[in-house]
C-alpha cells in the first residue's frame, strides 16, 4: 500500500472562488455571442459604426435610430434583449 500519492483538495474558499469564476464564464459567453451577432448584422448590411460602444447609452440610441429592414431589425432587437 501507500504507492499512490495523496490528492490535494483545495480549501473551501478556493473552491468557492472557482465556482464563481465558472458561473461568470458561463454567463459572459452568451452575452458576448449576442453582441458579436449584432456587429455581424451591421457588417452584413454595410452599416458603418460611429460609436465606440454601441451597447452603451449613446450607442443604444444610435442603434434604435437605424432603420434596418426585416429580419435584421428583429434580430438586432432580439440580441440586445438577450442575457
Coordinates of C-alpha atoms in Angstrom, one line a residue:
X1 CA 0.0 0.0 0.0
X2 CA 1.0 3.6 0.0
X3 CA 2.0 3.6 -3.6
X4 CA -0.5 6.3 -4.7
X5 CA 0.2 9.9 -4.0
X6 CA -2.3 11.9 -1.9
X7 CA -4.7 14.0 -3.8
X8 CA -4.7 17.7 -3.0
X9 CA -8.2 19.1 -2.2
X10 CA -8.4 22.9 -2.4
X11 CA -9.6 24.8 0.6
X12 CA -13.3 25.8 0.8
X13 CA -12.6 29.4 -0.1
X14 CA -10.6 28.5 -3.2
X15 CA -13.4 26.1 -4.3
X16 CA -16.0 28.9 -3.9
X17 CA -13.9 31.3 -6.0
X18 CA -13.6 28.6 -8.7
X19 CA -17.3 28.1 -8.7
X20 CA -18.0 31.8 -9.0
X21 CA -15.5 32.0 -11.9
X22 CA -17.0 29.1 -13.8
X23 CA -20.5 30.7 -13.3
X24 CA -19.4 34.1 -14.6
X25 CA -17.7 32.5 -17.6
X26 CA -20.9 30.7 -18.4
X27 CA -22.9 34.0 -18.3
X28 CA -20.3 36.1 -20.2
X29 CA -20.2 33.6 -23.2
X30 CA -23.8 34.1 -24.4
X31 CA -23.6 37.8 -23.8
X32 CA -20.5 38.1 -26.0
X33 CA -22.1 35.9 -28.7
X34 CA -25.2 38.2 -28.8
X35 CA -23.0 41.3 -29.1
X36 CA -20.9 39.7 -31.8
X37 CA -24.1 38.9 -33.8
X38 CA -25.3 42.5 -33.6
X39 CA -22.0 43.6 -35.0
X40 CA -22.3 40.9 -37.7
X41 CA -25.8 42.2 -38.7
X42 CA -24.4 45.7 -39.0
X43 CA -21.4 44.4 -41.1
X44 CA -23.6 42.4 -43.3
X45 CA -25.7 45.5 -44.1
X46 CA -22.6 47.6 -44.6
X47 CA -23.5 50.0 -41.7
X48 CA -20.5 52.0 -40.5
X49 CA -20.4 52.0 -36.7
X50 CA -19.9 55.6 -35.5
X51 CA -19.9 54.9 -31.7
X52 CA -17.1 53.5 -29.7
X53 CA -19.5 51.3 -27.6
X54 CA -22.8 50.5 -29.4
X55 CA -24.1 48.9 -26.3
X56 CA -23.7 52.0 -24.1
X57 CA -26.2 54.8 -23.7
X58 CA -25.3 56.7 -26.8
X59 CA -24.7 53.6 -28.8
X60 CA -28.1 52.2 -27.9
X61 CA -29.8 55.4 -29.0
X62 CA -27.8 55.2 -32.3
X63 CA -28.9 51.5 -32.8
X64 CA -32.5 52.5 -32.1
X65 CA -32.3 55.2 -34.8
X66 CA -31.1 52.8 -37.5
X67 CA -33.8 51.9 -40.0
X68 CA -32.8 48.3 -40.6
X69 CA -35.0 46.1 -42.8
X70 CA -36.6 43.0 -41.5
X71 CA -35.4 40.4 -40.5
X72 CA -32.3 42.3 -39.4
X73 CA -34.3 44.8 -37.3
X74 CA -35.8 41.9 -35.3
X75 CA -32.5 40.1 -34.9
X76 CA -30.9 43.3 -33.6
X77 CA -33.6 43.8 -31.1
X78 CA -33.7 40.2 -30.0
X79 CA -29.9 40.1 -29.5
X80 CA -29.9 43.3 -27.5
X81 CA -32.5 41.9 -25.1
X82 CA -30.7 38.6 -24.6
X83 CA -28.8 37.8 -21.5

